[in-house]
Amino acid sequence: MLGWLSVLCSSAIMNVAMANESDSDLPQWASDRIEPTRERVGAWVDSTSRNIDNFFGTRESMSVENKSYLRLGQELDFMEGDGVDAETTLRYRIDLPTAEERLRLIIESDPEESQGTLEEQGSGRLANDQRNRRSSVLGLTWLEDRDKREHWSNDVSAGVRLRLPLDPFVRFTSERLWHLGESPWQLESNNRISWFNNDGYSARTRWDIGKPLSDAQHLRFITNLQWREEEDTLEFSEVAELNHRLNDRSALRYSAIAIGESASHPRMTNYYLQTRYRRDVHKGVLFADVIPELHFPRESSYDPRWAMTLRLEMYFQRRIQRNYF
């Protein structure tokens, strides 16, 4: 499957410039091949999540909107001096909208705690040896019924990471959103403290301030702090980001990122510039990303190093969601 997906991606990217205002860049024969698979797997994902939701929630689970999906991806990563890496990824989201309002079942394929260092998270280019293919978690979360625009919104989760031996975890998350006076600026804070039996404690905080520049552009400045017991190092990053929606199916993101570490003797470990082009190749189902980067890492005396990521993602779900930018 992934082999012909790669061929389709290459063909689609070459034809983007010639694409009309339809909802697909693929030839008809490729569309005819994708759609039955997408509908069959999407229906299975939807029915499975609704059955789980019905068990923990109410009978309305069969009629309310459900945003569960399965995401299959393939990517090629190139870093100057390191060569090319290829990886296949499988991610999923199980949505349980009618489960108890405050006590919810959580099923995650890619928890925040497994996503590596801030440098890897910031670039979107997680190295193969940093990805945890057994990072799925299962548990319960207690939610506060509070609007984060008016109060701090908190939740407490507990469960296990699904690998042998089972890895219990507990985590606390707190979020807040402020509108800064009468201005268009918004400030959002997201904070989490976690404990995993095998990895120990971790803490992270994210402060995101931004405003729309137009209907198609949005400016953001993001500050991240992260500490993990297994590394015992405070990491920090500063990101300036401009998001530009080109049309209903394409978007660009321009980023300037600085990464550092240590609280007692702070030092910068990497600076880099990144552009991310994302294209809805086929009807909100198949997406392609092209991510060129220019790094200035401390380990190479800040000499520039080029990097490139090519990524293809296919979403399986019953109701197509198009806002993946």
mmCIF file of C-alpha atoms in Angstrom:
data_model
loop_
_atom_site.group_PDB
_atom_site.id
_atom_site.type_symbol
_atom_site.label_atom_id
_atom_site.label_comp_id
_atom_site.label_asym_id
_atom_site.label_seq_id
_atom_site.Cartn_x
_atom_site.Cartn_y
_atom_site.Cartn_z
ATOM 1 C CA MET A 1 0.000 0.000 0.000
ATOM 2 C CA LEU A 2 2.709 2.485 0.983
ATOM 3 C CA GLY A 3 4.598 1.899 -2.256
ATOM 4 C CA TRP A 4 1.767 3.089 -4.459
ATOM 5 C CA LEU A 5 0.987 5.885 -2.001
ATOM 6 C CA SER A 6 4.528 7.201 -2.554
ATOM 7 C CA VAL A 7 4.027 7.107 -6.317
ATOM 8 C CA LEU A 8 0.748 8.971 -5.955
ATOM 9 C CA CYS A 9 2.389 11.600 -3.758
ATOM 10 C CA SER A 10 5.146 12.264 -6.285
ATOM 11 C CA SER A 11 2.638 12.476 -9.125
ATOM 12 C CA ALA A 12 0.334 14.775 -7.170
ATOM 13 C CA ILE A 13 3.081 17.192 -6.153
ATOM 14 C CA MET A 14 4.264 17.459 -9.773
ATOM 15 C CA ASN A 15 0.718 18.247 -10.903
ATOM 16 C CA VAL A 16 -0.245 20.756 -8.182
ATOM 17 C CA ALA A 17 0.640 23.737 -10.341
ATOM 18 C CA MET A 18 -1.696 22.455 -13.053
ATOM 19 C CA ALA A 19 -4.527 21.434 -10.687
ATOM 20 C CA ASN A 20 -7.869 23.124 -11.128
ATOM 21 C CA GLU A 21 -10.243 24.140 -8.353
ATOM 22 C CA SER A 22 -11.474 20.562 -7.854
ATOM 23 C CA ASP A 23 -10.932 18.739 -4.568
ATOM 24 C CA SER A 24 -8.297 16.292 -5.856
ATOM 25 C CA ASP A 25 -4.958 16.331 -7.679
ATOM 26 C CA LEU A 26 -5.105 12.610 -8.410
ATOM 27 C CA PRO A 27 -6.041 10.980 -11.702
ATOM 28 C CA GLN A 28 -9.407 9.248 -11.777
ATOM 29 C CA TRP A 29 -7.939 5.735 -11.650
ATOM 30 C CA ALA A 30 -6.103 6.577 -8.410
ATOM 31 C CA SER A 31 -9.188 8.163 -6.875
ATOM 32 C CA ASP A 32 -11.229 5.086 -7.761
ATOM 33 C CA ARG A 33 -8.666 2.939 -5.958
ATOM 34 C CA ILE A 34 -8.397 5.081 -2.824
ATOM 35 C CA GLU A 35 -12.075 5.770 -2.146
ATOM 36 C CA PRO A 36 -13.299 2.202 -1.488
ATOM 37 C CA THR A 37 -10.401 1.573 0.906
ATOM 38 C CA ARG A 38 -10.940 4.869 2.694
ATOM 39 C CA GLU A 39 -14.684 4.266 3.072
ATOM 40 C CA ARG A 40 -14.257 0.688 4.291
ATOM 41 C CA VAL A 41 -11.555 1.425 6.865
ATOM 42 C CA GLY A 42 -13.200 4.719 7.859
ATOM 43 C CA ALA A 43 -16.492 2.960 8.541
ATOM 44 C CA TRP A 44 -14.677 0.401 10.697
ATOM 45 C CA VAL A 45 -12.908 3.141 12.703
ATOM 46 C CA ASP A 46 -16.197 4.985 13.191
ATOM 47 C CA SER A 47 -18.223 1.936 14.255
ATOM 48 C CA THR A 48 -15.488 0.736 16.621
ATOM 49 C CA SER A 49 -15.238 4.089 18.398
ATOM 50 C CA ARG A 50 -19.043 4.389 18.643
ATOM 51 C CA ASN A 51 -19.302 0.926 20.196
ATOM 52 C CA ILE A 52 -16.670 1.858 22.788
ATOM 53 C CA ASP A 53 -18.456 5.156 23.419
ATOM 54 C CA ASN A 54 -21.777 3.343 23.811
ATOM 55 C CA PHE A 55 -20.259 1.049 26.447
ATOM 56 C CA PHE A 56 -18.933 3.957 28.547
ATOM 57 C CA GLY A 57 -21.463 6.605 27.537
ATOM 58 C CA THR A 58 -25.065 6.684 26.322
ATOM 59 C CA ARG A 59 -27.174 5.385 23.438
ATOM 60 C CA GLU A 60 -26.734 8.741 21.716
ATOM 61 C CA SER A 61 -23.235 7.558 20.767
ATOM 62 C CA MET A 62 -24.671 6.069 17.569
ATOM 63 C CA SER A 63 -26.075 9.404 16.348
ATOM 64 C CA VAL A 64 -23.779 12.207 17.585
ATOM 65 C CA GLU A 65 -20.779 13.463 15.624
ATOM 66 C CA ASN A 66 -17.658 11.361 16.142
ATOM 67 C CA LYS A 67 -14.188 12.603 15.157
ATOM 68 C CA SER A 68 -12.237 9.368 15.503
ATOM 69 C CA TYR A 69 -9.650 8.629 12.811
ATOM 70 C CA LEU A 70 -6.786 6.366 11.841
ATOM 71 C CA ARG A 71 -3.786 8.037 10.183
ATOM 72 C CA LEU A 72 -1.256 6.172 8.058
ATOM 73 C CA GLY A 73 1.890 8.034 7.130
ATOM 74 C CA GLN A 74 5.130 7.617 5.248
ATOM 75 C CA GLU A 75 8.014 10.071 5.371
ATOM 76 C CA LEU A 76 11.538 10.582 4.126
ATOM 77 C CA ASP A 77 13.949 12.656 6.246
ATOM 78 C CA PHE A 78 17.237 14.058 4.993
ATOM 79 C CA MET A 79 19.797 15.850 7.149
ATOM 80 C CA GLU A 80 23.048 17.051 5.597
ATOM 81 C CA GLY A 81 25.819 14.837 6.942
ATOM 82 C CA ASP A 82 23.424 12.171 8.259
ATOM 83 C CA GLY A 83 21.883 10.807 5.076
ATOM 84 C CA VAL A 84 18.274 9.786 4.445
ATOM 85 C CA ASP A 85 15.897 7.986 6.814
ATOM 86 C CA ALA A 86 12.528 6.500 5.883
ATOM 87 C CA GLU A 87 9.728 5.645 8.269
ATOM 88 C CA THR A 88 6.150 4.452 8.264
ATOM 89 C CA THR A 89 3.859 5.743 11.033
ATOM 90 C CA LEU A 90 0.447 4.750 12.339
ATOM 91 C CA ARG A 91 -1.476 7.135 14.591
ATOM 92 C CA TYR A 92 -5.054 7.112 15.792
ATOM 93 C CA ARG A 93 -7.598 9.069 17.779
ATOM 94 C CA ILE A 94 -10.585 7.500 19.518
ATOM 95 C CA ASP A 95 -13.314 10.084 20.184
ATOM 96 C CA LEU A 96 -15.879 9.263 22.903
ATOM 97 C CA PRO A 97 -18.269 12.240 22.900
ATOM 98 C CA THR A 98 -21.088 10.794 25.047
ATOM 99 C CA ALA A 99 -18.986 9.234 27.780
ATOM 100 C CA GLU A 100 -19.480 10.757 31.229
ATOM 101 C CA GLU A 101 -18.973 14.498 31.102
ATOM 102 C CA ARG A 102 -16.276 14.557 33.755
ATOM 103 C CA LEU A 103 -14.809 11.051 33.708
ATOM 104 C CA ARG A 104 -13.663 10.141 30.201
ATOM 105 C CA LEU A 105 -11.849 7.197 28.703
ATOM 106 C CA ILE A 106 -8.643 8.206 26.904
ATOM 107 C CA ILE A 107 -6.960 6.220 24.149
ATOM 108 C CA GLU A 108 -3.909 7.878 22.573
ATOM 109 C CA SER A 109 -1.380 6.580 20.075
ATOM 110 C CA ASP A 110 1.164 9.370 20.469
ATOM 111 C CA PRO A 111 1.153 11.012 23.926
ATOM 112 C CA GLU A 112 3.067 14.234 24.383
ATOM 113 C CA GLU A 113 5.555 12.571 26.729
ATOM 114 C CA SER A 114 6.836 10.273 23.945
ATOM 115 C CA GLN A 115 7.590 13.002 21.398
ATOM 116 C CA GLY A 116 11.263 13.535 22.180
ATOM 117 C CA THR A 117 13.214 16.726 22.771
ATOM 118 C CA LEU A 118 11.976 20.235 22.070
ATOM 119 C CA GLU A 119 14.257 20.393 19.038
ATOM 120 C CA GLU A 120 12.604 17.325 17.533
ATOM 121 C CA GLN A 121 9.122 18.518 18.429
ATOM 122 C CA GLY A 122 9.738 21.990 17.043
ATOM 123 C CA SER A 123 10.967 20.842 13.654
ATOM 124 C CA GLY A 124 8.397 18.123 13.152
ATOM 125 C CA ARG A 125 11.232 15.816 12.110
ATOM 126 C CA LEU A 126 11.421 13.239 14.917
ATOM 127 C CA ALA A 127 14.444 11.011 14.394
ATOM 128 C CA ASN A 128 13.750 7.320 13.876
ATOM 129 C CA ASP A 129 15.533 6.292 17.051
ATOM 130 C CA GLN A 130 13.506 8.817 19.083
ATOM 131 C CA ARG A 131 10.085 7.571 17.994
ATOM 132 C CA ASN A 132 8.441 5.236 20.470
ATOM 133 C CA ARG A 133 6.424 2.727 18.467
ATOM 134 C CA ARG A 134 4.919 1.372 21.693
ATOM 135 C CA SER A 135 3.728 4.693 23.069
ATOM 136 C CA SER A 136 -0.043 4.081 23.068
ATOM 137 C CA VAL A 137 -1.765 4.804 26.375
ATOM 138 C CA LEU A 138 -5.095 3.732 27.844
ATOM 139 C CA GLY A 139 -6.674 5.339 30.892
ATOM 140 C CA LEU A 140 -9.269 7.628 32.425
ATOM 141 C CA THR A 141 -9.250 11.396 32.717
ATOM 142 C CA TRP A 142 -11.280 13.617 35.055
ATOM 143 C CA LEU A 143 -12.303 16.864 33.358
ATOM 144 C CA GLU A 144 -13.341 20.156 34.918
ATOM 145 C CA ASP A 145 -16.416 21.681 33.331
ATOM 146 C CA ARG A 146 -14.832 25.115 32.980
ATOM 147 C CA ASP A 147 -14.319 27.438 30.032
ATOM 148 C CA LYS A 148 -10.570 28.134 29.664
ATOM 149 C CA ARG A 149 -11.429 31.623 28.401
ATOM 150 C CA GLU A 150 -12.800 32.455 31.852
ATOM 151 C CA HIS A 151 -10.984 30.119 34.271
ATOM 152 C CA TRP A 152 -8.089 27.716 34.407
ATOM 153 C CA SER A 153 -9.317 24.428 32.929
ATOM 154 C CA ASN A 154 -7.730 21.365 34.564
ATOM 155 C CA ASP A 155 -7.822 17.617 34.095
ATOM 156 C CA VAL A 156 -6.191 14.662 35.831
ATOM 157 C CA SER A 157 -5.453 11.425 33.956
ATOM 158 C CA ALA A 158 -4.290 7.983 35.026
ATOM 159 C CA GLY A 159 -3.764 4.746 33.136
ATOM 160 C CA VAL A 160 -1.117 2.556 31.521
ATOM 161 C CA ARG A 161 1.172 2.719 28.525
ATOM 162 C CA LEU A 162 0.350 -0.318 26.391
ATOM 163 C CA ARG A 163 3.610 -2.224 26.327
ATOM 164 C CA LEU A 164 5.071 -5.098 28.316
ATOM 165 C CA PRO A 165 5.622 -4.725 31.144
ATOM 166 C CA LEU A 166 2.679 -2.320 31.491
ATOM 167 C CA ASP A 167 3.831 1.200 32.326
ATOM 168 C CA PRO A 168 1.437 3.048 34.716
ATOM 169 C CA PHE A 169 1.163 6.837 34.453
ATOM 170 C CA VAL A 170 -0.478 9.832 36.119
ATOM 171 C CA ARG A 171 -0.611 13.357 34.699
ATOM 172 C CA PHE A 172 -2.122 16.744 35.425
ATOM 173 C CA THR A 173 -2.901 19.292 32.694
ATOM 174 C CA SER A 174 -3.963 22.925 33.071
ATOM 175 C CA GLU A 175 -4.952 25.351 30.287
ATOM 176 C CA ARG A 176 -5.931 29.021 30.059
ATOM 177 C CA LEU A 177 -6.783 31.431 27.244
ATOM 178 C CA TRP A 178 -6.788 35.228 27.561
ATOM 179 C CA HIS A 179 -7.978 37.921 25.163
ATOM 180 C CA LEU A 180 -5.599 40.836 25.655
ATOM 181 C CA GLY A 181 -7.889 43.785 26.156
ATOM 182 C CA GLU A 182 -9.651 45.053 23.036
ATOM 183 C CA SER A 183 -6.753 44.024 20.801
ATOM 184 C CA PRO A 184 -6.814 40.986 18.457
ATOM 185 C CA TRP A 185 -3.975 39.369 20.429
ATOM 186 C CA GLN A 186 -4.673 36.123 22.309
ATOM 187 C CA LEU A 187 -2.443 34.437 24.884
ATOM 188 C CA GLU A 188 -2.794 30.719 25.544
ATOM 189 C CA SER A 189 -1.051 28.680 28.249
ATOM 190 C CA ASN A 190 -0.813 24.883 28.323
ATOM 191 C CA ASN A 191 0.940 23.137 31.220
ATOM 192 C CA ARG A 192 1.437 19.477 32.101
ATOM 193 C CA ILE A 193 3.109 17.460 34.854
ATOM 194 C CA SER A 194 3.452 13.708 34.216
ATOM 195 C CA TRP A 195 4.787 10.586 35.876
ATOM 196 C CA PHE A 196 5.459 7.340 34.018
ATOM 197 C CA ASN A 197 6.754 4.407 36.029
ATOM 198 C CA ASN A 198 9.526 3.608 33.519
ATOM 199 C CA ASP A 199 10.524 7.171 32.609
ATOM 200 C CA GLY A 200 9.937 9.079 35.840
ATOM 201 C CA TYR A 201 8.647 12.639 36.087
ATOM 202 C CA SER A 202 8.370 15.276 33.374
ATOM 203 C CA ALA A 203 7.031 18.815 33.237
ATOM 204 C CA ARG A 204 6.346 21.128 30.340
ATOM 205 C CA THR A 205 4.779 24.519 29.777
ATOM 206 C CA ARG A 206 3.805 26.270 26.554
ATOM 207 C CA TRP A 207 2.891 29.944 26.153
ATOM 208 C CA ASP A 208 1.471 30.943 22.780
ATOM 209 C CA ILE A 209 0.647 34.536 21.861
ATOM 210 C CA GLY A 210 -0.690 35.416 18.439
ATOM 211 C CA LYS A 211 -3.104 37.382 16.338
ATOM 212 C CA PRO A 212 -4.608 37.196 12.832
ATOM 213 C CA LEU A 213 -3.011 39.528 10.315
ATOM 214 C CA SER A 214 -5.728 38.891 7.733
ATOM 215 C CA ASP A 215 -8.284 36.256 6.844
ATOM 216 C CA ALA A 216 -5.450 34.144 5.430
ATOM 217 C CA GLN A 217 -2.505 34.928 7.740
ATOM 218 C CA HIS A 218 -1.837 34.372 11.435
ATOM 219 C CA LEU A 219 1.224 35.423 13.452
ATOM 220 C CA ARG A 220 2.359 33.491 16.559
ATOM 221 C CA PHE A 221 5.172 33.637 19.107
ATOM 222 C CA ILE A 222 5.599 30.454 21.156
ATOM 223 C CA THR A 223 7.701 29.791 24.261
ATOM 224 C CA ASN A 224 8.265 26.209 25.429
ATOM 225 C CA LEU A 225 9.946 24.878 28.574
ATOM 226 C CA GLN A 226 10.433 21.161 29.205
ATOM 227 C CA TRP A 227 12.127 19.033 31.864
ATOM 228 C CA ARG A 228 12.323 15.235 31.882
ATOM 229 C CA GLU A 229 13.765 13.216 34.743
ATOM 230 C CA GLU A 230 15.468 10.737 32.412
ATOM 231 C CA GLU A 231 17.442 13.615 30.814
ATOM 232 C CA ASP A 232 17.583 15.863 33.909
ATOM 233 C CA THR A 233 18.019 18.915 31.684
ATOM 234 C CA LEU A 234 15.793 21.942 31.295
ATOM 235 C CA GLU A 235 15.069 22.582 27.620
ATOM 236 C CA PHE A 236 13.631 25.791 26.212
ATOM 237 C CA SER A 237 12.656 27.084 22.794
ATOM 238 C CA GLU A 238 11.425 30.288 21.200
ATOM 239 C CA VAL A 239 9.444 30.173 17.973
ATOM 240 C CA ALA A 240 8.266 32.942 15.648
ATOM 241 C CA GLU A 241 5.706 31.572 13.203
ATOM 242 C CA LEU A 242 3.696 32.957 10.308
ATOM 243 C CA ASN A 243 0.889 30.770 8.972
ATOM 244 C CA HIS A 244 -0.438 31.565 5.521
ATOM 245 C CA ARG A 245 -3.408 29.749 4.016
ATOM 246 C CA LEU A 246 -2.948 29.932 0.253
ATOM 247 C CA ASN A 247 -6.385 28.531 -0.607
ATOM 248 C CA ASP A 248 -8.866 25.947 0.636
ATOM 249 C CA ARG A 249 -6.376 23.128 0.027
ATOM 250 C CA SER A 250 -2.893 24.555 0.578
ATOM 251 C CA ALA A 251 -1.060 26.346 3.364
ATOM 252 C CA LEU A 252 2.454 27.594 4.159
ATOM 253 C CA ARG A 253 4.121 28.006 7.526
ATOM 254 C CA TYR A 254 7.301 30.053 7.970
ATOM 255 C CA SER A 255 9.159 29.529 11.250
ATOM 256 C CA ALA A 256 12.301 30.828 12.948
ATOM 257 C CA ILE A 257 13.248 28.662 15.938
ATOM 258 C CA ALA A 258 15.872 28.873 18.685
ATOM 259 C CA ILE A 259 16.563 25.895 20.982
ATOM 260 C CA GLY A 260 18.497 25.931 24.251
ATOM 261 C CA GLU A 261 19.072 23.972 27.427
ATOM 262 C CA SER A 262 20.126 24.183 31.092
ATOM 263 C CA ALA A 263 18.924 26.552 33.790
ATOM 264 C CA SER A 264 22.207 27.090 35.661
ATOM 265 C CA HIS A 265 24.365 27.593 32.548
ATOM 266 C CA PRO A 266 21.988 28.365 29.666
ATOM 267 C CA ARG A 267 23.302 27.758 26.177
ATOM 268 C CA MET A 268 21.770 27.682 22.712
ATOM 269 C CA THR A 269 22.045 24.331 20.963
ATOM 270 C CA ASN A 270 20.420 25.061 17.611
ATOM 271 C CA TYR A 271 18.922 27.790 15.483
ATOM 272 C CA TYR A 272 16.980 26.983 12.373
ATOM 273 C CA LEU A 273 14.661 28.324 9.722
ATOM 274 C CA GLN A 274 11.805 26.197 8.453
ATOM 275 C CA THR A 275 9.167 26.391 5.750
ATOM 276 C CA ARG A 276 6.317 23.879 5.703
ATOM 277 C CA TYR A 277 4.088 23.487 2.668
ATOM 278 C CA ARG A 278 0.978 21.340 3.233
ATOM 279 C CA ARG A 279 -1.346 20.265 0.438
ATOM 280 C CA ASP A 280 -4.704 18.533 0.580
ATOM 281 C CA VAL A 281 -3.946 16.174 -2.299
ATOM 282 C CA HIS A 282 -7.257 14.345 -2.304
ATOM 283 C CA LYS A 283 -10.593 15.321 -0.743
ATOM 284 C CA GLY A 284 -9.438 15.865 2.838
ATOM 285 C CA VAL A 285 -8.128 12.290 2.924
ATOM 286 C CA LEU A 286 -4.603 12.375 1.487
ATOM 287 C CA PHE A 287 -2.137 15.110 2.513
ATOM 288 C CA ALA A 288 1.429 15.876 1.419
ATOM 289 C CA ASP A 289 4.014 17.933 3.351
ATOM 290 C CA VAL A 290 7.268 19.388 2.049
ATOM 291 C CA ILE A 291 9.434 20.784 4.891
ATOM 292 C CA PRO A 292 12.827 22.329 4.005
ATOM 293 C CA GLU A 293 14.998 23.557 6.892
ATOM 294 C CA LEU A 294 18.300 25.321 7.424
ATOM 295 C CA HIS A 295 19.934 24.422 10.760
ATOM 296 C CA PHE A 296 22.774 26.126 12.642
ATOM 297 C CA PRO A 297 23.626 23.518 15.327
ATOM 298 C CA ARG A 298 26.058 24.207 18.148
ATOM 299 C CA GLU A 299 27.655 20.770 17.745
ATOM 300 C CA SER A 300 28.981 21.816 14.320
ATOM 301 C CA SER A 301 30.092 25.306 15.434
ATOM 302 C CA TYR A 302 26.856 26.770 14.006
ATOM 303 C CA ASP A 303 27.852 25.935 10.444
ATOM 304 C CA PRO A 304 24.679 25.697 8.322
ATOM 305 C CA ARG A 305 23.202 22.275 7.553
ATOM 306 C CA TRP A 306 20.312 21.627 5.200
ATOM 307 C CA ALA A 307 17.461 19.290 6.063
ATOM 308 C CA MET A 308 14.357 18.187 4.207
ATOM 309 C CA THR A 309 11.270 16.159 5.109
ATOM 310 C CA LEU A 310 8.789 14.724 2.608
ATOM 311 C CA ARG A 311 5.675 13.320 4.242
ATOM 312 C CA LEU A 312 2.493 11.686 3.004
ATOM 313 C CA GLU A 313 -0.487 11.073 5.335
ATOM 314 C CA MET A 314 -3.760 9.307 4.688
ATOM 315 C CA TYR A 315 -6.715 9.677 7.086
ATOM 316 C CA PHE A 316 -9.349 6.995 7.502
ATOM 317 C CA GLN A 317 -12.643 8.209 8.982
ATOM 318 C CA ARG A 318 -16.320 8.167 8.070
ATOM 319 C CA ARG A 319 -16.848 11.923 7.966
ATOM 320 C CA ILE A 320 -14.066 13.817 6.227
ATOM 321 C CA GLN A 321 -12.513 16.653 8.256
ATOM 322 C CA ARG A 322 -10.645 19.125 6.064
ATOM 323 C CA ASN A 323 -9.103 21.494 8.587
ATOM 324 C CA TYR A 324 -5.748 19.776 9.094
ATOM 325 C CA PHE A 325 -3.597 22.861 8.578
#
